[in-house]
PDB file of C-alpha atoms in Angstrom:
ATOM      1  CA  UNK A   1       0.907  19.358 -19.654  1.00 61.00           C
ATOM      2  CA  UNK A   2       0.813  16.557 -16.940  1.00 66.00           C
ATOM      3  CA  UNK A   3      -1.544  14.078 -16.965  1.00 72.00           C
ATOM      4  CA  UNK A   4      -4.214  12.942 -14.100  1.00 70.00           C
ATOM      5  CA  UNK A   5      -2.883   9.487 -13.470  1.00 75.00           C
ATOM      6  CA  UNK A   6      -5.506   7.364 -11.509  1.00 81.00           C
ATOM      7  CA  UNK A   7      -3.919   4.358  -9.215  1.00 87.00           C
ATOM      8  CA  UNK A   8      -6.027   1.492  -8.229  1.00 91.00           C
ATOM      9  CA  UNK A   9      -6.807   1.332  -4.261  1.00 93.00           C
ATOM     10  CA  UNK A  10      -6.574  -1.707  -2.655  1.00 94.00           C
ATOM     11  CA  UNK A  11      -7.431  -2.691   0.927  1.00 94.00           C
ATOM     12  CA  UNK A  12      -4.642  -3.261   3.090  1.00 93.00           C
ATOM     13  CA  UNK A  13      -4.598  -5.283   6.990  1.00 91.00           C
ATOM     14  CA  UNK A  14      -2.310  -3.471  10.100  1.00 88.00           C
ATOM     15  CA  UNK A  15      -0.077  -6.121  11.886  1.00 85.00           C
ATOM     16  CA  UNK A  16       2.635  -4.925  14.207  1.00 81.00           C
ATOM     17  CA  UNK A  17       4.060  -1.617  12.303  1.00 85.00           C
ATOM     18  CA  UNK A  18       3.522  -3.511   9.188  1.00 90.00           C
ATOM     19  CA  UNK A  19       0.610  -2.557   6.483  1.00 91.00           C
ATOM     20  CA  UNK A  20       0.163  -5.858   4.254  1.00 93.00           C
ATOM     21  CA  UNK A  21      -2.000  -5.941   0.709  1.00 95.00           C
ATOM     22  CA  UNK A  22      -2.245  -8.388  -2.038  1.00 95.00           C
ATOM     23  CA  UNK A  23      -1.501  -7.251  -5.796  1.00 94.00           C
ATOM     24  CA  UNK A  24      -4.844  -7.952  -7.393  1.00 92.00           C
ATOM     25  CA  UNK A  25      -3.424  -8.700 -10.721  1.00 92.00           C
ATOM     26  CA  UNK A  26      -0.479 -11.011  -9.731  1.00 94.00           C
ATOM     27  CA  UNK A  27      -1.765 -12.109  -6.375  1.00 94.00           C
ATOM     28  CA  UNK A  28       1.485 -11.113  -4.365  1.00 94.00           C
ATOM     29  CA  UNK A  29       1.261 -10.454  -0.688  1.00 95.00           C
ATOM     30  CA  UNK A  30       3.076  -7.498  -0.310  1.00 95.00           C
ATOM     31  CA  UNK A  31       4.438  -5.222   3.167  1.00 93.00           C
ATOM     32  CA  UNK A  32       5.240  -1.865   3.954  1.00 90.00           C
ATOM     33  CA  UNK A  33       7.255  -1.465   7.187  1.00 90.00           C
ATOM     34  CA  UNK A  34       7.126   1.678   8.949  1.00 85.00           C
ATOM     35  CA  UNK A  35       9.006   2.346  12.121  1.00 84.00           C
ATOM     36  CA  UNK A  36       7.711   5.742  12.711  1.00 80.00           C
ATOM     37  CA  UNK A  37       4.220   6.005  14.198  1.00 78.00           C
ATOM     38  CA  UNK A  38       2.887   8.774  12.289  1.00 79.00           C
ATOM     39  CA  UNK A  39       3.140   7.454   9.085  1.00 76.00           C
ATOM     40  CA  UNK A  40       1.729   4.113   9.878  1.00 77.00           C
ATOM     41  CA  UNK A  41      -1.620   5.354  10.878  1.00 79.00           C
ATOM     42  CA  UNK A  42      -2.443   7.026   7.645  1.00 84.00           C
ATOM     43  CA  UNK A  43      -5.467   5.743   6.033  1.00 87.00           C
ATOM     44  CA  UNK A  44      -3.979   5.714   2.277  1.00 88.00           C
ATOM     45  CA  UNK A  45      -0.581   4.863   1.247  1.00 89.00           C
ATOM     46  CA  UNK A  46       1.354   4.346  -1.936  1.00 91.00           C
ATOM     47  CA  UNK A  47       2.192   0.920  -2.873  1.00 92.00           C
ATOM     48  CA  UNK A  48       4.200  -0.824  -5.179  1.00 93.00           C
ATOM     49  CA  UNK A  49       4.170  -4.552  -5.818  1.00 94.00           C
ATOM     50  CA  UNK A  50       7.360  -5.935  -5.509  1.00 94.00           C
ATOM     51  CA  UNK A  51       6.950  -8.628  -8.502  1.00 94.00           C
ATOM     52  CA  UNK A  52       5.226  -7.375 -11.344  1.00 94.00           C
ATOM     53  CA  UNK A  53       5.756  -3.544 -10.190  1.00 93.00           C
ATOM     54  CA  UNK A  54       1.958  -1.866 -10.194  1.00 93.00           C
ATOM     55  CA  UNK A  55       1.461   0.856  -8.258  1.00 93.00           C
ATOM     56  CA  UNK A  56      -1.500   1.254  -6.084  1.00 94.00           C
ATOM     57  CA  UNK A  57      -2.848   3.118  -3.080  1.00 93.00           C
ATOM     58  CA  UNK A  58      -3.012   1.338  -0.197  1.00 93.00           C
ATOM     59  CA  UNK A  59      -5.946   1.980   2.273  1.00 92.00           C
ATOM     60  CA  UNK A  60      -6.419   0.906   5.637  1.00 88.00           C
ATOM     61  CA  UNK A  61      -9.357   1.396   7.485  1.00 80.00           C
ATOM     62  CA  UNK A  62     -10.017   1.765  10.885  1.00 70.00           C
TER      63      UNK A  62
END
């Protein structure tokens, strides 16, 4: 049986075609490039932190 695995959300701040968040446990600024439109005007995302390795979704509003 799987389990219902819960990620913390974080909010996230569109530059360019770049979505930028801070971990909120090691305080890491973080990025997520796109280069395809599409995908870069999702409001959630998946996230990793690239230094201590959390995973999070990433929202971005409007």
């Amino acid at each position: 049986m799987m389990k219902s695995v819960v990620k913390p959300t974080v909010i996230g701040t569109r530059s360019g075609y770049v979505i930028r968040f801070t971990c909120p446990s090691c305080f890491k600024e973080n990025s997520i490039v796109y280069n395809m439109p599409k995908a870069y005007y999702k409001e959630s995302r998946e996230g990793t932190c690239i230094q201590c390795r959390k995973h999070y979704t990433v929202l971005t509003p409007d």
